[in-house]
Coordinates of C-alpha atoms in Angstrom, one line a residue:
M2 CA 0.0 0.0 0.0
N3 CA 1.5 3.4 -1.0
F4 CA 0.7 6.1 1.6
E5 CA 1.2 9.8 1.2
P6 CA 4.2 10.7 3.4
Q7 CA 2.3 12.4 6.3
I8 CA -0.8 12.2 8.4
I9 CA -3.3 14.9 7.5
E10 CA -6.5 16.2 9.2
V11 CA -9.6 15.5 7.1
G12 CA -12.9 17.0 7.7
I13 CA -15.7 14.6 8.8
E14 CA -18.0 15.9 6.1
E15 CA -15.4 15.0 3.4
I16 CA -15.3 11.3 4.5
I17 CA -17.7 8.6 3.1
P18 CA -18.1 5.0 4.3
N19 CA -16.4 2.1 2.6
R20 CA -18.7 0.5 0.0
F21 CA -17.0 -2.8 0.7
Q22 CA -17.2 -2.5 4.5
P23 CA -17.3 -6.1 5.9
R24 CA -18.9 -5.1 9.2
L25 CA -22.6 -5.1 9.1
T26 CA -23.4 -4.5 12.7
F27 CA -21.8 -2.2 15.3
D28 CA -22.3 -2.8 19.0
E29 CA -24.0 0.3 20.4
Q30 CA -22.5 0.1 23.9
A31 CA -19.0 -0.5 22.5
M32 CA -19.5 2.5 20.2
E33 CA -20.5 4.7 23.1
E34 CA -17.5 3.6 25.1
L35 CA -15.2 4.3 22.1
A36 CA -16.8 7.8 21.6
A37 CA -16.2 8.6 25.2
S38 CA -12.5 7.6 24.9
I39 CA -12.0 9.6 21.7
K40 CA -13.6 12.7 23.4
E41 CA -11.2 12.3 26.3
H42 CA -8.0 11.2 24.5
G43 CA -8.5 11.9 20.8
I44 CA -7.9 9.3 18.0
I45 CA -4.7 7.4 18.6
H46 CA -4.7 5.4 15.3
P47 CA -5.4 7.4 12.2
L48 CA -8.0 6.3 9.7
I49 CA -6.8 5.0 6.3
L50 CA -8.6 6.7 3.4
R51 CA -8.4 6.9 -0.4
R52 CA -9.5 9.6 -2.7
V53 CA -12.7 9.1 -4.6
G54 CA -13.6 12.2 -6.6
N55 CA -13.7 15.1 -4.2
K56 CA -14.2 12.8 -1.2
Y57 CA -12.2 10.4 0.9
E58 CA -13.5 6.8 1.2
I59 CA -12.7 4.8 4.4
I60 CA -10.5 1.8 3.9
A61 CA -9.9 1.1 7.5
G62 CA -11.2 2.8 10.7
E63 CA -15.0 2.9 10.2
R64 CA -15.7 2.4 13.9
R65 CA -13.3 5.3 14.8
Y66 CA -15.1 7.4 12.2
K67 CA -18.6 6.7 13.6
A68 CA -17.4 7.2 17.2
S69 CA -15.7 10.5 16.2
I70 CA -19.1 11.7 14.9
M71 CA -20.7 10.7 18.2
A72 CA -18.0 12.5 20.0
G73 CA -18.6 15.7 18.0
L74 CA -15.2 15.9 16.3
Q75 CA -15.0 18.0 13.1
K76 CA -11.8 16.6 11.8
V77 CA -9.9 13.3 12.2
P78 CA -6.3 12.3 11.5
A79 CA -5.8 10.1 8.4
L80 CA -3.3 8.4 6.1
I81 CA -4.2 8.7 2.4
T82 CA -3.5 5.9 0.0
N83 CA -4.2 5.2 -3.6
L84 CA -6.0 1.8 -4.1
D85 CA -8.4 0.4 -6.6
D86 CA -11.8 -1.1 -5.6
N87 CA -10.4 -4.7 -5.4
S88 CA -7.5 -3.7 -3.2
S89 CA -9.7 -1.5 -1.0
A90 CA -12.2 -4.3 -0.4
E91 CA -9.3 -6.7 0.4
V92 CA -7.6 -4.4 2.9
A93 CA -10.8 -3.6 4.7
L94 CA -11.4 -7.3 5.1
V95 CA -7.9 -8.1 6.2
E96 CA -8.0 -5.3 8.8
N97 CA -11.1 -6.7 10.4
V98 CA -10.1 -10.3 10.2
Q99 CA -6.8 -9.6 11.9
R100 CA -8.6 -7.8 14.7
K101 CA -11.2 -10.6 14.8
A102 CA -13.9 -7.9 14.7
L103 CA -16.2 -9.8 12.3
T104 CA -18.9 -12.3 12.9
P105 CA -18.7 -15.5 10.8
I106 CA -21.6 -14.2 8.6
E107 CA -19.8 -10.9 8.0
E108 CA -16.7 -12.8 7.0
A109 CA -18.6 -15.1 4.7
K110 CA -20.3 -12.2 3.0
S111 CA -17.0 -10.4 2.6
Y112 CA -15.4 -13.5 1.1
E113 CA -18.4 -13.8 -1.3
I114 CA -18.1 -10.2 -2.5
L115 CA -14.3 -10.6 -3.2
L116 CA -14.7 -13.9 -5.0
N117 CA -17.7 -12.7 -7.0
R118 CA -15.4 -9.9 -8.3
G119 CA -13.6 -12.6 -10.1
Y120 CA -10.0 -11.5 -9.6
V121 CA -9.0 -14.2 -7.0
T122 CA -9.7 -17.8 -6.3
Q123 CA -10.4 -19.2 -2.8
D124 CA -6.8 -20.4 -2.6
E125 CA -5.4 -17.1 -3.6
L126 CA -7.7 -15.2 -1.2
A127 CA -6.7 -17.5 1.6
K128 CA -3.0 -16.7 1.1
R129 CA -3.7 -13.0 0.9
I130 CA -5.6 -12.6 4.1
G131 CA -3.7 -15.3 6.1
V132 CA -6.4 -18.0 6.6
S133 CA -6.7 -21.5 5.3
Q134 CA -8.8 -22.3 2.2
P135 CA -11.1 -24.7 4.2
T136 CA -11.8 -21.8 6.6
I137 CA -13.1 -19.7 3.6
A138 CA -15.1 -22.7 2.2
N139 CA -16.7 -23.4 5.6
R140 CA -17.6 -19.7 6.1
L141 CA -19.2 -19.6 2.7
R142 CA -21.4 -22.6 3.5
L143 CA -23.0 -20.6 6.2
L144 CA -24.7 -18.5 3.5
N145 CA -26.8 -21.6 2.6
L146 CA -28.6 -21.3 5.9
E147 CA -32.1 -20.0 6.2
K148 CA -32.0 -16.1 6.5
K149 CA -33.3 -16.1 10.1
I150 CA -30.4 -18.3 11.2
Q151 CA -27.9 -16.1 9.4
K152 CA -29.4 -13.1 11.2
A153 CA -29.2 -14.9 14.6
L154 CA -25.5 -15.7 13.9
L155 CA -24.9 -12.1 12.8
E156 CA -26.4 -10.8 16.0
E157 CA -24.4 -13.5 18.0
K158 CA -27.5 -15.1 19.4
I159 CA -26.1 -18.5 18.3
S160 CA -22.6 -19.7 17.9
E161 CA -20.9 -20.7 14.7
R162 CA -21.0 -24.3 15.9
H163 CA -24.8 -24.1 16.3
A164 CA -25.0 -22.8 12.7
R165 CA -22.8 -25.5 11.3
S166 CA -24.9 -28.2 13.0
M167 CA -28.1 -26.7 11.4
L168 CA -26.4 -27.1 7.9
K169 CA -27.1 -30.8 8.2
I170 CA -30.8 -30.0 7.8
K171 CA -31.8 -29.1 4.3
D172 CA -35.4 -28.1 4.9
P173 CA -35.6 -24.3 5.7
L174 CA -38.8 -24.8 7.8
K175 CA -37.1 -27.4 10.0
Q176 CA -34.1 -25.2 10.3
K177 CA -36.3 -22.4 11.7
E178 CA -38.0 -24.8 14.1
L179 CA -34.6 -25.8 15.4
L180 CA -33.5 -22.2 15.7
K181 CA -36.6 -21.4 17.8
K182 CA -36.0 -24.3 20.1
T183 CA -32.3 -23.4 20.4
L184 CA -33.1 -19.8 21.4
D185 CA -36.2 -20.6 23.6
E186 CA -34.6 -23.5 25.5
R187 CA -31.0 -22.2 25.3
W188 CA -29.8 -25.4 23.8
T189 CA -26.1 -26.3 23.8
V190 CA -24.5 -27.5 20.6
K191 CA -24.7 -31.1 22.0
Q192 CA -28.5 -30.7 22.7
L193 CA -29.0 -29.4 19.2
D194 CA -27.0 -32.3 17.7
E195 CA -29.2 -34.7 19.7
A196 CA -32.3 -33.1 18.3
I197 CA -31.0 -33.3 14.8
Q198 CA -30.1 -37.0 15.2
A199 CA -33.7 -37.6 16.5
L200 CA -35.1 -36.0 13.3
F201 CA -32.9 -38.3 11.2
N202 CA -34.0 -41.4 13.2
E203 CA -37.7 -40.4 12.7
E204 CA -37.2 -40.0 9.0
N205 CA -35.4 -43.3 8.7
K206 CA -38.3 -45.0 10.6
M207 CA -40.8 -43.5 8.1
D208 CA -38.7 -44.8 5.2
D209 CA -38.9 -48.4 6.6
T210 CA -42.7 -48.5 6.5
P211 CA -43.7 -51.3 4.1
L212 CA -45.5 -50.1 0.9
I213 CA -48.6 -51.7 -0.6
E214 CA -47.7 -53.6 -3.7
V215 CA -49.7 -52.0 -6.5
T216 CA -48.0 -53.4 -9.5
P217 CA -48.1 -57.2 -9.6
S218 CA -44.9 -59.2 -10.0
I219 CA -44.1 -61.5 -12.9
D220 CA -44.9 -64.5 -10.8
Q221 CA -48.3 -63.1 -9.9
I222 CA -49.1 -62.4 -13.5
K223 CA -48.2 -66.0 -14.4
T224 CA -50.3 -67.5 -11.6
M225 CA -53.4 -65.3 -12.3
A226 CA -53.3 -65.3 -16.1
S227 CA -55.7 -67.4 -18.3
D228 CA -54.8 -68.6 -21.7
L229 CA -57.0 -66.9 -24.3
N230 CA -55.8 -69.3 -27.1
P231 CA -55.3 -72.7 -25.5
E232 CA -53.3 -75.2 -27.6
R233 CA -55.3 -78.0 -29.2
V234 CA -54.0 -81.3 -27.8
S235 CA -53.8 -84.2 -30.3
P236 CA -55.5 -87.4 -29.0
G237 CA -53.2 -90.0 -27.7
I238 CA -53.0 -93.6 -29.0
E239 CA -55.3 -94.8 -26.3
E240 CA -58.1 -92.4 -27.5
L241 CA -57.6 -93.6 -31.0
L242 CA -58.0 -97.3 -30.1
K243 CA -61.0 -96.8 -27.9
P244 CA -64.1 -98.5 -29.5
E245 CA -66.9 -96.3 -30.8
P246 CA -70.0 -96.2 -28.7
Q247 CA -72.7 -98.8 -29.8
M248 CA -76.0 -97.8 -31.3
P249 CA -79.1 -98.2 -29.1
G250 CA -80.3 -101.7 -29.1
V251 CA -80.0 -104.9 -27.2
I252 CA -76.7 -105.0 -25.4
G253 CA -74.6 -107.8 -27.0
E254 CA -76.9 -108.3 -30.0
T255 CA -75.2 -109.3 -33.3
K256 CA -76.8 -108.5 -36.6
P257 CA -76.2 -110.4 -39.8
V258 CA -74.0 -108.8 -42.5
D259 CA -76.9 -108.4 -45.0
V260 CA -79.0 -106.6 -42.4
I261 CA -76.1 -104.3 -41.7
A262 CA -75.6 -103.7 -45.4
E263 CA -79.3 -103.0 -45.8
T264 CA -79.2 -100.6 -43.0
L265 CA -76.3 -98.8 -44.5
N266 CA -77.6 -98.9 -48.1
P267 CA -81.4 -99.5 -48.2
I268 CA -82.8 -100.9 -51.5
P269 CA -85.2 -98.5 -53.2
S270 CA -88.9 -99.6 -53.1
F271 CA -89.4 -99.6 -56.9
I272 CA -86.8 -102.3 -57.3
E273 CA -88.5 -104.5 -54.7
E274 CA -91.8 -104.2 -56.5
T275 CA -90.2 -105.4 -59.8

């Protein structure tokens, strides 16, 4: 970072907040205490600013700037540097990360902003700000939580470990239910984990419920099916050799051959008369 050689006094009205400020919340009591200290002792560490048009944009020192307004100061000491937008956003993040002044959600949103600008990868960003790549990845995952959980984490109503446990639940409605119970009953992380495990157990129990078989199996089809075109079975040799049923008459009666012939071929009446 290239600074101008000396600290200068800059009018409060000439300063504008950083567009890439990582901090989203400021503790009111802490701000009042800082304002009282500034009113008594002045600003010990100068703000770091950069020129933007005819104004100065804050790169580092936004808490001091806000507390100075509360304390009624008209001017503040500052170092002026010349940085582009990417570098300004990066330095603002580094300053807060090093001071551990950000909540996990604030860090996550700052990482997201820098990564979305497209000039660094997660690995490169990790090296620049002095954290590990998994740290960045884990922080970014917090942005997948339901908005109310993100807000609770931002306001430090729950811990990061609580939030990470809730990541196991994909349903936003169930996440909100768990958040309410965590806040109302002041659950520890262990109690939250036990509640989440109970949810998983209940879901698994529901998955084990036997289903009614609607579609018949192949075996059932074979058993229940009827043949619409049954095969014609050729008669066996026994059927062929079986004697024809006898004509009605005396059982065991034998007729002469000529009678049989006459029966089969009766002589016309006009021949008999001749």
